[in-house]
mmCIF file of C-alpha atoms in Angstrom:
data_model
loop_
_atom_site.group_PDB
_atom_site.id
_atom_site.type_symbol
_atom_site.label_atom_id
_atom_site.label_comp_id
_atom_site.label_asym_id
_atom_site.label_seq_id
_atom_site.Cartn_x
_atom_site.Cartn_y
_atom_site.Cartn_z
ATOM 1 C CA UNK A 1 0.000 0.000 0.000
ATOM 2 C CA UNK A 2 0.977 3.641 0.278
ATOM 3 C CA UNK A 3 3.816 4.902 2.546
ATOM 4 C CA UNK A 4 2.614 5.967 5.950
ATOM 5 C CA UNK A 5 3.009 9.396 7.573
ATOM 6 C CA UNK A 6 6.469 10.349 8.878
ATOM 7 C CA UNK A 7 6.893 9.310 12.495
ATOM 8 C CA UNK A 8 7.763 11.523 15.473
ATOM 9 C CA UNK A 9 11.541 12.354 16.065
ATOM 10 C CA UNK A 10 13.004 10.069 18.675
ATOM 11 C CA UNK A 11 14.933 11.054 21.844
ATOM 12 C CA UNK A 12 18.727 11.980 21.505
ATOM 13 C CA UNK A 13 20.935 8.947 21.914
ATOM 14 C CA UNK A 14 23.686 8.530 24.597
ATOM 15 C CA UNK A 15 27.215 10.199 24.044
ATOM 16 C CA UNK A 16 29.401 7.848 22.114
ATOM 17 C CA UNK A 17 32.832 6.643 23.250
ATOM 18 C CA UNK A 18 36.065 8.818 22.786
ATOM 19 C CA UNK A 19 37.302 8.427 19.294
ATOM 20 C CA UNK A 20 40.887 7.638 18.279
ATOM 21 C CA UNK A 21 43.584 10.453 18.099
ATOM 22 C CA UNK A 22 43.581 12.069 14.754
ATOM 23 C CA UNK A 23 46.661 12.702 12.572
ATOM 24 C CA UNK A 24 49.111 15.640 13.425
ATOM 25 C CA UNK A 25 47.971 18.924 12.039
ATOM 26 C CA UNK A 26 50.081 21.507 10.096
ATOM 27 C CA UNK A 27 52.585 23.892 11.925
ATOM 28 C CA UNK A 28 50.813 26.927 13.299
ATOM 29 C CA UNK A 29 51.803 30.595 12.676
ATOM 30 C CA UNK A 30 54.791 32.164 14.626
ATOM 31 C CA UNK A 31 53.617 33.765 17.835
ATOM 32 C CA UNK A 32 54.634 37.293 19.040
ATOM 33 C CA UNK A 33 58.244 37.868 20.411
ATOM 34 C CA UNK A 34 58.708 37.176 24.088
ATOM 35 C CA UNK A 35 60.329 39.459 26.709
ATOM 36 C CA UNK A 36 64.188 39.840 26.453
ATOM 37 C CA UNK A 37 65.940 37.529 28.875
ATOM 38 C CA UNK A 38 68.832 38.515 31.245
ATOM 39 C CA UNK A 39 72.463 38.920 29.849
ATOM 40 C CA UNK A 40 74.488 35.721 29.773
ATOM 41 C CA UNK A 41 77.961 35.328 31.414
ATOM 42 C CA UNK A 42 81.119 36.915 29.775
ATOM 43 C CA UNK A 43 82.526 34.727 27.052
ATOM 44 C CA UNK A 44 86.129 33.490 26.739
ATOM 45 C CA UNK A 45 88.621 35.998 25.104
ATOM 46 C CA UNK A 46 89.055 35.434 21.408
ATOM 47 C CA UNK A 47 92.405 34.976 19.593
ATOM 48 C CA UNK A 48 94.579 38.065 18.762
ATOM 49 C CA UNK A 49 93.484 39.774 15.606
ATOM 50 C CA UNK A 50 95.769 40.666 12.683
ATOM 51 C CA UNK A 51 97.902 43.850 12.685
ATOM 52 C CA UNK A 52 95.995 46.895 11.516
ATOM 53 C CA UNK A 53 97.142 49.391 8.904
ATOM 54 C CA UNK A 54 99.709 52.048 10.017
ATOM 55 C CA UNK A 55 98.181 55.121 11.568
ATOM 56 C CA UNK A 56 98.650 58.652 10.275
ATOM 57 C CA UNK A 57 101.894 60.516 10.979
ATOM 58 C CA UNK A 58 101.728 62.369 14.261
ATOM 59 C CA UNK A 59 102.454 66.047 14.697
ATOM 60 C CA UNK A 60 106.050 67.179 15.193
ATOM 61 C CA UNK A 61 107.209 67.177 18.789
ATOM 62 C CA UNK A 62 108.716 70.089 20.661
ATOM 63 C CA UNK A 63 112.382 70.944 20.023
ATOM 64 C CA UNK A 64 114.718 69.163 22.415
ATOM 65 C CA UNK A 65 117.276 70.798 24.650
ATOM 66 C CA UNK A 66 120.653 71.616 23.127
ATOM 67 C CA UNK A 67 123.216 68.861 23.676
ATOM 68 C CA UNK A 68 126.813 69.269 24.767
ATOM 69 C CA UNK A 69 129.195 69.862 21.869
ATOM 70 C CA UNK A 70 132.668 68.430 22.172
ATOM 71 C CA UNK A 71 135.473 70.896 21.611
ATOM 72 C CA UNK A 72 136.767 70.517 18.073
ATOM 73 C CA UNK A 73 140.539 70.045 18.070
ATOM 74 C CA UNK A 74 142.275 71.951 15.277
ATOM 75 C CA UNK A 75 145.785 72.380 13.995
ATOM 76 C CA UNK A 76 146.769 73.564 10.524
ATOM 77 C CA UNK A 77 149.220 75.850 8.764
ATOM 78 C CA UNK A 78 150.410 76.823 5.318
ATOM 79 C CA UNK A 79 153.365 79.118 4.686
ATOM 80 C CA UNK A 80 155.378 80.265 1.689
ATOM 81 C CA UNK A 81 159.027 81.144 1.138
ATOM 82 C CA UNK A 82 159.894 84.817 0.657
ATOM 83 C CA UNK A 83 163.532 84.431 -0.535
ATOM 84 C CA UNK A 84 165.041 81.832 -2.925
ATOM 85 C CA UNK A 85 167.829 79.358 -2.172
ATOM 86 C CA UNK A 86 167.498 79.006 1.637
ATOM 87 C CA UNK A 87 170.538 77.896 3.697
ATOM 88 C CA UNK A 88 171.206 74.108 3.659
ATOM 89 C CA UNK A 89 171.066 71.617 6.531
ATOM 90 C CA UNK A 90 168.876 73.844 8.728
ATOM 91 C CA UNK A 91 165.079 74.228 8.852
ATOM 92 C CA UNK A 92 163.773 76.213 5.855
ATOM 93 C CA UNK A 93 162.016 79.291 7.217
ATOM 94 C CA UNK A 94 158.762 79.601 5.295
ATOM 95 C CA UNK A 95 157.992 83.089 6.552
ATOM 96 C CA UNK A 96 155.077 84.153 4.318
ATOM 97 C CA UNK A 97 152.072 82.960 6.356
ATOM 98 C CA UNK A 98 149.010 81.834 4.388
ATOM 99 C CA UNK A 99 147.235 80.184 7.329
ATOM 100 C CA UNK A 100 148.376 79.726 10.929
ATOM 101 C CA UNK A 101 145.371 80.459 13.156
ATOM 102 C CA UNK A 102 146.452 78.075 15.924
ATOM 103 C CA UNK A 103 150.072 79.330 15.666
ATOM 104 C CA UNK A 104 151.472 75.811 15.830
ATOM 105 C CA UNK A 105 153.908 76.750 13.056
ATOM 106 C CA UNK A 106 156.736 79.152 13.913
ATOM 107 C CA UNK A 107 157.835 81.242 10.890
ATOM 108 C CA UNK A 108 160.932 82.434 12.789
ATOM 109 C CA UNK A 109 162.315 78.886 13.090
ATOM 110 C CA UNK A 110 160.538 77.139 10.202
ATOM 111 C CA UNK A 111 159.344 74.420 12.589
ATOM 112 C CA UNK A 112 155.863 73.040 13.183
ATOM 113 C CA UNK A 113 155.238 72.313 16.879
ATOM 114 C CA UNK A 114 152.656 69.597 17.592
ATOM 115 C CA UNK A 115 150.157 70.632 20.294
ATOM 116 C CA UNK A 116 147.438 68.050 19.535
ATOM 117 C CA UNK A 117 148.638 64.424 19.332
ATOM 118 C CA UNK A 118 147.290 62.527 16.353
ATOM 119 C CA UNK A 119 147.746 61.806 12.648
ATOM 120 C CA UNK A 120 148.932 64.737 10.503
ATOM 121 C CA UNK A 121 149.194 65.390 6.788
ATOM 122 C CA UNK A 122 152.295 67.245 5.583
ATOM 123 C CA UNK A 123 152.871 68.429 2.046
ATOM 124 C CA UNK A 124 155.093 70.773 0.096
ATOM 125 C CA UNK A 125 155.034 72.302 -3.353
ATOM 126 C CA UNK A 126 158.435 73.759 -4.196
ATOM 127 C CA UNK A 127 159.623 75.632 -7.260
ATOM 128 C CA UNK A 128 163.094 74.497 -8.346
ATOM 129 C CA UNK A 129 165.282 76.563 -10.661
ATOM 130 C CA UNK A 130 168.737 76.334 -12.222
ATOM 131 C CA UNK A 131 170.246 73.684 -9.933
ATOM 132 C CA UNK A 132 169.192 70.474 -8.198
ATOM 133 C CA UNK A 133 167.173 70.352 -4.992
ATOM 134 C CA UNK A 134 167.364 67.579 -2.409
ATOM 135 C CA UNK A 135 164.609 68.079 0.172
ATOM 136 C CA UNK A 136 164.111 66.193 3.449
ATOM 137 C CA UNK A 137 161.078 66.158 5.713
ATOM 138 C CA UNK A 138 162.370 66.045 9.278
ATOM 139 C CA UNK A 139 160.267 64.868 12.246
ATOM 140 C CA UNK A 140 161.575 64.461 15.796
ATOM 141 C CA UNK A 141 165.062 65.366 14.463
ATOM 142 C CA UNK A 142 165.030 62.431 12.029
ATOM 143 C CA UNK A 143 164.755 62.585 8.252
ATOM 144 C CA UNK A 144 161.609 60.560 7.651
ATOM 145 C CA UNK A 145 161.189 61.322 3.933
ATOM 146 C CA UNK A 146 163.570 62.454 1.192
ATOM 147 C CA UNK A 147 163.086 63.592 -2.386
ATOM 148 C CA UNK A 148 165.160 65.322 -5.046
ATOM 149 C CA UNK A 149 164.673 67.276 -8.251
ATOM 150 C CA UNK A 150 167.588 67.505 -10.694
ATOM 151 C CA UNK A 151 167.750 70.652 -12.846
ATOM 152 C CA UNK A 152 170.516 72.591 -14.563
ATOM 153 C CA UNK A 153 170.830 75.847 -16.524
ATOM 154 C CA UNK A 154 167.762 78.069 -16.505
ATOM 155 C CA UNK A 155 165.173 75.280 -16.235
ATOM 156 C CA UNK A 156 162.259 75.696 -13.800
ATOM 157 C CA UNK A 157 160.244 72.812 -12.368
ATOM 158 C CA UNK A 158 158.080 71.965 -9.374
ATOM 159 C CA UNK A 159 158.643 69.334 -6.704
ATOM 160 C CA UNK A 160 155.676 68.045 -4.692
ATOM 161 C CA UNK A 161 155.350 65.640 -1.805
ATOM 162 C CA UNK A 162 152.648 64.465 0.640
ATOM 163 C CA UNK A 163 152.721 62.087 3.598
ATOM 164 C CA UNK A 164 150.919 61.224 6.859
ATOM 165 C CA UNK A 165 152.772 61.167 10.185
ATOM 166 C CA UNK A 166 151.679 60.176 13.679
ATOM 167 C CA UNK A 167 152.852 62.792 16.162
ATOM 168 C CA UNK A 168 152.893 63.236 19.907
ATOM 169 C CA UNK A 169 152.534 66.551 21.716
ATOM 170 C CA UNK A 170 155.831 68.429 21.555
ATOM 171 C CA UNK A 171 157.085 66.775 18.343
ATOM 172 C CA UNK A 172 158.539 69.153 15.738
ATOM 173 C CA UNK A 173 158.453 68.877 11.942
ATOM 174 C CA UNK A 174 160.299 70.917 9.311
ATOM 175 C CA UNK A 175 161.861 70.871 5.839
ATOM 176 C CA UNK A 176 165.513 71.290 4.965
ATOM 177 C CA UNK A 177 167.719 71.090 1.858
ATOM 178 C CA UNK A 178 171.113 69.446 1.518
ATOM 179 C CA UNK A 179 174.346 71.314 0.788
ATOM 180 C CA UNK A 180 175.064 71.705 -2.948
ATOM 181 C CA UNK A 181 171.490 70.578 -3.685
ATOM 182 C CA UNK A 182 169.706 73.814 -3.120
ATOM 183 C CA UNK A 183 167.688 74.918 -6.108
ATOM 184 C CA UNK A 184 164.585 75.818 -4.059
ATOM 185 C CA UNK A 185 163.326 78.994 -5.687
ATOM 186 C CA UNK A 186 160.734 81.717 -5.264
ATOM 187 C CA UNK A 187 159.828 84.839 -7.232
ATOM 188 C CA UNK A 188 156.918 87.154 -7.898
ATOM 189 C CA UNK A 189 155.459 84.458 -10.170
ATOM 190 C CA UNK A 190 156.680 81.275 -8.456
ATOM 191 C CA UNK A 191 155.861 80.095 -4.924
ATOM 192 C CA UNK A 192 157.329 77.430 -2.670
ATOM 193 C CA UNK A 193 154.888 76.362 0.035
ATOM 194 C CA UNK A 194 154.964 74.086 3.113
ATOM 195 C CA UNK A 195 151.624 72.849 4.508
ATOM 196 C CA UNK A 196 150.483 70.643 7.387
ATOM 197 C CA UNK A 197 147.216 69.887 9.169
ATOM 198 C CA UNK A 198 145.654 67.533 11.723
ATOM 199 C CA UNK A 199 143.873 64.641 10.019
ATOM 200 C CA UNK A 200 142.375 63.224 13.226
ATOM 201 C CA UNK A 201 143.380 63.465 16.905
ATOM 202 C CA UNK A 202 144.299 60.514 19.145
#
């Protein structure tokens, strides 16, 4: 026959048992930042870093105090002959002073008197005319160097010599010519000069 009229809704049933745990859901969104925690303890010192680039040049410092200056020891002379053909076997008196500020050379005797011990340079430049010239450099009364120039007639030449001597205070040095070998000459146009100076003191 025909379907009957819909029946009345029944009473709610009892709560069913707890179902099984479902599968893990997806990761949720990041929450807001929390409050800053307290500072942690000081860490261990790190290794020494590499050397940095040089800094800029500093400003110039103040001028220092003046230092003590050692006294400079000096001794030097240069003298020329005023008359030709000086006497032999005695010191030649070079009496035309070119330089003698310390007065260690005596033009009256022709002798250099050492006041500062040390090494000295001695030199001469002599004009020789007409006859030979045999010249000796004398130090401490001993002929330490000898030279000669042989000329005859009206010839004119020059004789030069240079040496280094070690002297003590009080030592004397001079030039002299030998007998019969005395052509050492000087004129208005020709000089004969004896020179000496301290190279370095002891």
